[in-house]
Amino acid sequence: MTQSTSTVRGPARGGRALAAGKLMAGWVALLWLLEAVDTASGHALDRFGIEPRDPAELVDVVPASFIHFGFDHVAANSLPLLVLGFVAALSGVRRFLLACALIVVADGLGVWLVAPAHSNTAGASGLIFGLFGFVVLSGFVERRPLGIVVGVLIAAYWGTTILAGLSPANEGVSWQGHLIGLVAGVAAAFVVRRRPQPPRPGPPR
């Protein structure tokens, strides 16, 4: 007797897209809420930025990615974080959060080590550069044709902006944080890559 099974992929993909969209909408909303609190408190949250090579500042390695210096700052980061985060989260929320954790921690520690003395670095741009590297490389690392196409499109659209953000000539911008975030995102594409699934045994015949 021959049996057959079918897998309905549409609803699963739709559910994953919905989860990714909700996650990133909530993430960006949180950044705006924190900036509103920061403004209302006379910028009291700015102290959670990273001041380099001070051991006491190590506790700010993660919070610094959620703090911004004004609404213009958070506005500039909102769209790329929303889009890149959504695309990255489509591969799975758990995988996405692991990649974000790696990027945020590596970027924060790198900024703490190499940022100019007497500087205060905060903002989601290091994570954004990391997600760019993650999204662009993941398809190639995992040999997924659709992922490669998405990566190429993202690189074509944002590549020039990313390269400009790595220039040391940009005053008031942490190009070090951008570069470290980008490298961390590339590393995350390898560390949390999806492993090939072994073929499932066929149905009894």
PDB file of C-alpha atoms in Angstrom:
ATOM      1  CA  MET A   1       0.000   0.000   0.000  1.00  0.00           C
ATOM      2  CA  THR A   2       1.368   3.420  -0.942  1.00  0.00           C
ATOM      3  CA  GLN A   3       0.855   6.368   1.343  1.00  0.00           C
ATOM      4  CA  SER A   4       1.685  10.011   0.733  1.00  0.00           C
ATOM      5  CA  THR A   5       2.119  13.036   2.938  1.00  0.00           C
ATOM      6  CA  SER A   6       2.094  16.743   2.156  1.00  0.00           C
ATOM      7  CA  THR A   7       3.458  19.745   3.968  1.00  0.00           C
ATOM      8  CA  VAL A   8       1.579  23.024   3.920  1.00  0.00           C
ATOM      9  CA  ARG A   9       4.283  25.674   3.788  1.00  0.00           C
ATOM     10  CA  GLY A  10       2.172  28.760   3.168  1.00  0.00           C
ATOM     11  CA  PRO A  11       0.671  29.172   6.660  1.00  0.00           C
ATOM     12  CA  ALA A  12       4.001  28.356   8.310  1.00  0.00           C
ATOM     13  CA  ARG A  13       5.787  31.031   6.301  1.00  0.00           C
ATOM     14  CA  GLY A  14       2.973  33.483   6.945  1.00  0.00           C
ATOM     15  CA  GLY A  15       3.186  32.848  10.676  1.00  0.00           C
ATOM     16  CA  ARG A  16       6.929  33.352  10.630  1.00  0.00           C
ATOM     17  CA  ALA A  17       6.564  36.650   8.756  1.00  0.00           C
ATOM     18  CA  LEU A  18       3.914  37.819  11.223  1.00  0.00           C
ATOM     19  CA  ALA A  19       6.134  36.935  14.188  1.00  0.00           C
ATOM     20  CA  ALA A  20       9.104  38.730  12.602  1.00  0.00           C
ATOM     21  CA  GLY A  21       6.999  41.806  11.874  1.00  0.00           C
ATOM     22  CA  LYS A  22       5.598  41.994  15.400  1.00  0.00           C
ATOM     23  CA  LEU A  23       9.037  41.519  16.931  1.00  0.00           C
ATOM     24  CA  MET A  24      10.661  44.304  14.931  1.00  0.00           C
ATOM     25  CA  ALA A  25       7.733  46.692  15.295  1.00  0.00           C
ATOM     26  CA  GLY A  26       7.939  46.193  19.054  1.00  0.00           C
ATOM     27  CA  TRP A  27      11.730  46.581  19.021  1.00  0.00           C
ATOM     28  CA  VAL A  28      11.604  49.898  17.165  1.00  0.00           C
ATOM     29  CA  ALA A  29       8.723  51.126  19.335  1.00  0.00           C
ATOM     30  CA  LEU A  30      10.841  50.369  22.406  1.00  0.00           C
ATOM     31  CA  LEU A  31      13.671  52.536  21.053  1.00  0.00           C
ATOM     32  CA  TRP A  32      11.282  55.449  20.566  1.00  0.00           C
ATOM     33  CA  LEU A  33       9.809  54.956  24.033  1.00  0.00           C
ATOM     34  CA  LEU A  34      13.264  54.962  25.601  1.00  0.00           C
ATOM     35  CA  GLU A  35      14.196  58.133  23.752  1.00  0.00           C
ATOM     36  CA  ALA A  36      10.981  59.778  24.943  1.00  0.00           C
ATOM     37  CA  VAL A  37      11.886  58.825  28.516  1.00  0.00           C
ATOM     38  CA  ASP A  38      15.438  60.075  27.945  1.00  0.00           C
ATOM     39  CA  THR A  39      14.201  63.430  26.670  1.00  0.00           C
ATOM     40  CA  ALA A  40      11.661  63.820  29.472  1.00  0.00           C
ATOM     41  CA  SER A  41      14.336  63.055  32.079  1.00  0.00           C
ATOM     42  CA  GLY A  42      16.825  65.592  30.734  1.00  0.00           C
ATOM     43  CA  HIS A  43      18.795  62.898  28.886  1.00  0.00           C
ATOM     44  CA  ALA A  44      19.430  60.872  32.018  1.00  0.00           C
ATOM     45  CA  LEU A  45      19.640  57.672  29.945  1.00  0.00           C
ATOM     46  CA  ASP A  46      22.645  58.929  27.979  1.00  0.00           C
ATOM     47  CA  ARG A  47      24.820  57.657  30.786  1.00  0.00           C
ATOM     48  CA  PHE A  48      24.102  54.126  29.554  1.00  0.00           C
ATOM     49  CA  GLY A  49      26.301  54.777  26.535  1.00  0.00           C
ATOM     50  CA  ILE A  50      29.734  53.182  26.497  1.00  0.00           C
ATOM     51  CA  GLU A  51      32.703  55.191  27.741  1.00  0.00           C
ATOM     52  CA  PRO A  52      35.817  53.249  26.688  1.00  0.00           C
ATOM     53  CA  ARG A  53      38.192  51.310  28.893  1.00  0.00           C
ATOM     54  CA  ASP A  54      36.421  52.073  32.156  1.00  0.00           C
ATOM     55  CA  PRO A  55      35.668  48.736  33.880  1.00  0.00           C
ATOM     56  CA  ALA A  56      32.485  50.177  35.368  1.00  0.00           C
ATOM     57  CA  GLU A  57      31.192  50.801  31.809  1.00  0.00           C
ATOM     58  CA  LEU A  58      31.132  47.098  30.919  1.00  0.00           C
ATOM     59  CA  VAL A  59      27.595  46.892  32.322  1.00  0.00           C
ATOM     60  CA  ASP A  60      26.505  49.255  29.538  1.00  0.00           C
ATOM     61  CA  VAL A  61      27.706  47.029  26.686  1.00  0.00           C
ATOM     62  CA  VAL A  62      24.156  45.782  25.999  1.00  0.00           C
ATOM     63  CA  PRO A  63      22.004  48.775  27.083  1.00  0.00           C
ATOM     64  CA  ALA A  64      23.994  51.123  24.828  1.00  0.00           C
ATOM     65  CA  SER A  65      22.403  49.503  21.751  1.00  0.00           C
ATOM     66  CA  PHE A  66      18.978  50.678  22.907  1.00  0.00           C
ATOM     67  CA  ILE A  67      19.870  54.284  23.813  1.00  0.00           C
ATOM     68  CA  HIS A  68      20.048  57.185  21.349  1.00  0.00           C
ATOM     69  CA  PHE A  69      21.145  60.793  21.465  1.00  0.00           C
ATOM     70  CA  GLY A  70      17.959  62.519  20.348  1.00  0.00           C
ATOM     71  CA  PHE A  71      14.970  61.732  18.155  1.00  0.00           C
ATOM     72  CA  ASP A  72      16.928  62.426  14.952  1.00  0.00           C
ATOM     73  CA  HIS A  73      19.344  59.681  15.977  1.00  0.00           C
ATOM     74  CA  VAL A  74      16.649  57.089  16.654  1.00  0.00           C
ATOM     75  CA  ALA A  75      14.747  58.104  13.509  1.00  0.00           C
ATOM     76  CA  ALA A  76      17.844  57.529  11.347  1.00  0.00           C
ATOM     77  CA  ASN A  77      18.204  54.014  12.766  1.00  0.00           C
ATOM     78  CA  SER A  78      14.546  52.968  12.774  1.00  0.00           C
ATOM     79  CA  LEU A  79      13.939  52.067   9.125  1.00  0.00           C
ATOM     80  CA  PRO A  80      17.138  50.064   8.504  1.00  0.00           C
ATOM     81  CA  LEU A  81      16.708  48.235  11.812  1.00  0.00           C
ATOM     82  CA  LEU A  82      13.076  47.457  10.998  1.00  0.00           C
ATOM     83  CA  VAL A  83      13.826  46.160   7.499  1.00  0.00           C
ATOM     84  CA  LEU A  84      17.058  44.288   8.178  1.00  0.00           C
ATOM     85  CA  GLY A  85      15.714  42.863  11.430  1.00  0.00           C
ATOM     86  CA  PHE A  86      12.541  41.668   9.705  1.00  0.00           C
ATOM     87  CA  VAL A  87      14.483  39.956   6.913  1.00  0.00           C
ATOM     88  CA  ALA A  88      16.874  38.333   9.394  1.00  0.00           C
ATOM     89  CA  ALA A  89      14.042  37.184  11.685  1.00  0.00           C
ATOM     90  CA  LEU A  90      12.292  35.414   8.794  1.00  0.00           C
ATOM     91  CA  SER A  91      14.836  32.619   9.197  1.00  0.00           C
ATOM     92  CA  GLY A  92      13.562  32.012  12.740  1.00  0.00           C
ATOM     93  CA  VAL A  93      13.096  34.237  15.767  1.00  0.00           C
ATOM     94  CA  ARG A  94      15.341  32.179  18.029  1.00  0.00           C
ATOM     95  CA  ARG A  95      18.151  32.177  15.476  1.00  0.00           C
ATOM     96  CA  PHE A  96      17.676  35.894  14.944  1.00  0.00           C
ATOM     97  CA  LEU A  97      17.852  36.674  18.655  1.00  0.00           C
ATOM     98  CA  LEU A  98      21.020  34.608  19.021  1.00  0.00           C
ATOM     99  CA  ALA A  99      22.598  36.521  16.144  1.00  0.00           C
ATOM    100  CA  CYS A 100      21.544  39.846  17.692  1.00  0.00           C
ATOM    101  CA  ALA A 101      22.970  38.857  21.066  1.00  0.00           C
ATOM    102  CA  LEU A 102      26.304  37.959  19.477  1.00  0.00           C
ATOM    103  CA  ILE A 103      26.412  41.205  17.486  1.00  0.00           C
ATOM    104  CA  VAL A 104      25.404  43.469  20.384  1.00  0.00           C
ATOM    105  CA  VAL A 105      27.861  41.953  22.851  1.00  0.00           C
ATOM    106  CA  ALA A 106      30.774  41.785  20.382  1.00  0.00           C
ATOM    107  CA  ASP A 107      30.116  45.306  19.152  1.00  0.00           C
ATOM    108  CA  GLY A 108      29.768  46.713  22.658  1.00  0.00           C
ATOM    109  CA  LEU A 109      32.969  45.087  23.862  1.00  0.00           C
ATOM    110  CA  GLY A 110      34.814  46.232  20.752  1.00  0.00           C
ATOM    111  CA  VAL A 111      33.658  49.819  21.237  1.00  0.00           C
ATOM    112  CA  TRP A 112      34.692  49.646  24.888  1.00  0.00           C
ATOM    113  CA  LEU A 113      38.167  48.554  23.793  1.00  0.00           C
ATOM    114  CA  VAL A 114      38.905  50.827  20.824  1.00  0.00           C
ATOM    115  CA  ALA A 115      36.646  53.899  20.934  1.00  0.00           C
ATOM    116  CA  PRO A 116      38.397  57.260  21.364  1.00  0.00           C
ATOM    117  CA  ALA A 117      39.064  58.384  24.917  1.00  0.00           C
ATOM    118  CA  HIS A 118      36.392  60.556  26.562  1.00  0.00           C
ATOM    119  CA  SER A 119      33.758  59.483  24.029  1.00  0.00           C
ATOM    120  CA  ASN A 120      30.271  58.159  24.776  1.00  0.00           C
ATOM    121  CA  THR A 121      28.910  55.685  22.228  1.00  0.00           C
ATOM    122  CA  ALA A 122      25.305  54.539  22.001  1.00  0.00           C
ATOM    123  CA  GLY A 123      22.720  53.637  19.397  1.00  0.00           C
ATOM    124  CA  ALA A 124      21.482  50.724  17.314  1.00  0.00           C
ATOM    125  CA  SER A 125      23.748  51.403  14.336  1.00  0.00           C
ATOM    126  CA  GLY A 126      26.301  48.773  15.376  1.00  0.00           C
ATOM    127  CA  LEU A 127      23.507  46.194  15.410  1.00  0.00           C
ATOM    128  CA  ILE A 128      22.246  47.487  12.055  1.00  0.00           C
ATOM    129  CA  PHE A 129      25.672  47.050  10.462  1.00  0.00           C
ATOM    130  CA  GLY A 130      25.825  43.593  12.008  1.00  0.00           C
ATOM    131  CA  LEU A 131      22.419  42.611  10.631  1.00  0.00           C
ATOM    132  CA  PHE A 132      23.505  43.858   7.214  1.00  0.00           C
ATOM    133  CA  GLY A 133      26.504  41.525   7.282  1.00  0.00           C
ATOM    134  CA  PHE A 134      24.366  38.707   8.655  1.00  0.00           C
ATOM    135  CA  VAL A 135      21.654  39.003   5.993  1.00  0.00           C
ATOM    136  CA  VAL A 136      24.082  39.431   3.095  1.00  0.00           C
ATOM    137  CA  LEU A 137      26.242  36.441   4.077  1.00  0.00           C
ATOM    138  CA  SER A 138      23.672  33.950   5.422  1.00  0.00           C
ATOM    139  CA  GLY A 139      22.401  32.801   2.037  1.00  0.00           C
ATOM    140  CA  PHE A 140      25.933  32.147   0.788  1.00  0.00           C
ATOM    141  CA  VAL A 141      26.976  30.380   3.991  1.00  0.00           C
ATOM    142  CA  GLU A 142      23.919  28.128   3.926  1.00  0.00           C
ATOM    143  CA  ARG A 143      23.868  27.768   0.129  1.00  0.00           C
ATOM    144  CA  ARG A 144      20.238  28.857  -0.124  1.00  0.00           C
ATOM    145  CA  PRO A 145      19.415  30.374  -3.543  1.00  0.00           C
ATOM    146  CA  LEU A 146      16.642  32.602  -2.170  1.00  0.00           C
ATOM    147  CA  GLY A 147      18.889  33.760   0.659  1.00  0.00           C
ATOM    148  CA  ILE A 148      21.623  34.627  -1.825  1.00  0.00           C
ATOM    149  CA  VAL A 149      19.206  36.678  -3.923  1.00  0.00           C
ATOM    150  CA  VAL A 150      17.957  38.532  -0.843  1.00  0.00           C
ATOM    151  CA  GLY A 151      21.519  39.173   0.290  1.00  0.00           C
ATOM    152  CA  VAL A 152      22.514  40.574  -3.101  1.00  0.00           C
ATOM    153  CA  LEU A 153      19.466  42.864  -3.162  1.00  0.00           C
ATOM    154  CA  ILE A 154      20.185  44.129   0.365  1.00  0.00           C
ATOM    155  CA  ALA A 155      23.832  44.721  -0.548  1.00  0.00           C
ATOM    156  CA  ALA A 156      22.838  46.599  -3.707  1.00  0.00           C
ATOM    157  CA  TYR A 157      20.374  48.822  -1.859  1.00  0.00           C
ATOM    158  CA  TRP A 158      22.301  49.586   1.327  1.00  0.00           C
ATOM    159  CA  GLY A 159      25.890  48.798   0.345  1.00  0.00           C
ATOM    160  CA  THR A 160      26.889  52.384  -0.435  1.00  0.00           C
ATOM    161  CA  THR A 161      25.416  53.639   2.838  1.00  0.00           C
ATOM    162  CA  ILE A 162      27.226  50.920   4.771  1.00  0.00           C
ATOM    163  CA  LEU A 163      30.560  51.752   3.152  1.00  0.00           C
ATOM    164  CA  ALA A 164      30.064  55.445   3.900  1.00  0.00           C
ATOM    165  CA  GLY A 165      29.358  54.597   7.549  1.00  0.00           C
ATOM    166  CA  LEU A 166      32.751  52.899   7.814  1.00  0.00           C
ATOM    167  CA  SER A 167      34.683  56.040   6.919  1.00  0.00           C
ATOM    168  CA  PRO A 168      36.792  57.581   9.725  1.00  0.00           C
ATOM    169  CA  ALA A 169      36.069  60.963   8.146  1.00  0.00           C
ATOM    170  CA  ASN A 170      32.552  60.966   9.613  1.00  0.00           C
ATOM    171  CA  GLU A 171      32.682  63.247  12.632  1.00  0.00           C
ATOM    172  CA  GLY A 172      30.436  62.396  15.532  1.00  0.00           C
ATOM    173  CA  VAL A 173      29.871  58.876  14.189  1.00  0.00           C
ATOM    174  CA  SER A 174      31.398  55.751  15.701  1.00  0.00           C
ATOM    175  CA  TRP A 175      32.889  54.192  12.590  1.00  0.00           C
ATOM    176  CA  GLN A 176      34.648  51.774  14.943  1.00  0.00           C
ATOM    177  CA  GLY A 177      31.289  50.562  16.240  1.00  0.00           C
ATOM    178  CA  HIS A 178      30.009  50.226  12.675  1.00  0.00           C
ATOM    179  CA  LEU A 179      33.026  48.191  11.575  1.00  0.00           C
ATOM    180  CA  ILE A 180      32.973  45.924  14.617  1.00  0.00           C
ATOM    181  CA  GLY A 181      29.228  45.390  14.227  1.00  0.00           C
ATOM    182  CA  LEU A 182      29.672  44.457  10.569  1.00  0.00           C
ATOM    183  CA  VAL A 183      32.412  41.938  11.395  1.00  0.00           C
ATOM    184  CA  ALA A 184      30.279  40.501  14.215  1.00  0.00           C
ATOM    185  CA  GLY A 185      27.349  40.098  11.818  1.00  0.00           C
ATOM    186  CA  VAL A 186      29.514  38.210   9.335  1.00  0.00           C
ATOM    187  CA  ALA A 187      30.707  35.959  12.156  1.00  0.00           C
ATOM    188  CA  ALA A 188      27.113  35.417  13.310  1.00  0.00           C
ATOM    189  CA  ALA A 189      26.175  34.178   9.822  1.00  0.00           C
ATOM    190  CA  PHE A 190      28.607  31.291  10.374  1.00  0.00           C
ATOM    191  CA  VAL A 191      27.979  30.717  14.089  1.00  0.00           C
ATOM    192  CA  VAL A 192      24.177  30.428  13.929  1.00  0.00           C
ATOM    193  CA  ARG A 193      23.825  29.073  10.403  1.00  0.00           C
ATOM    194  CA  ARG A 194      21.140  26.511   9.816  1.00  0.00           C
ATOM    195  CA  ARG A 195      22.507  23.001   9.465  1.00  0.00           C
ATOM    196  CA  PRO A 196      21.314  20.799   6.601  1.00  0.00           C
ATOM    197  CA  GLN A 197      18.499  18.550   7.763  1.00  0.00           C
ATOM    198  CA  PRO A 198      18.982  14.822   7.223  1.00  0.00           C
ATOM    199  CA  PRO A 199      16.451  13.400   4.760  1.00  0.00           C
ATOM    200  CA  ARG A 200      13.356  12.015   6.416  1.00  0.00           C
ATOM    201  CA  PRO A 201      12.589   8.361   5.859  1.00  0.00           C
ATOM    202  CA  GLY A 202       9.972   7.885   3.194  1.00  0.00           C
ATOM    203  CA  PRO A 203       6.508   6.507   3.962  1.00  0.00           C
ATOM    204  CA  PRO A 204       6.058   2.740   4.086  1.00  0.00           C
ATOM    205  CA  ARG A 205       5.216   1.200   0.800  1.00  0.00           C
TER     206      ARG A 205
END
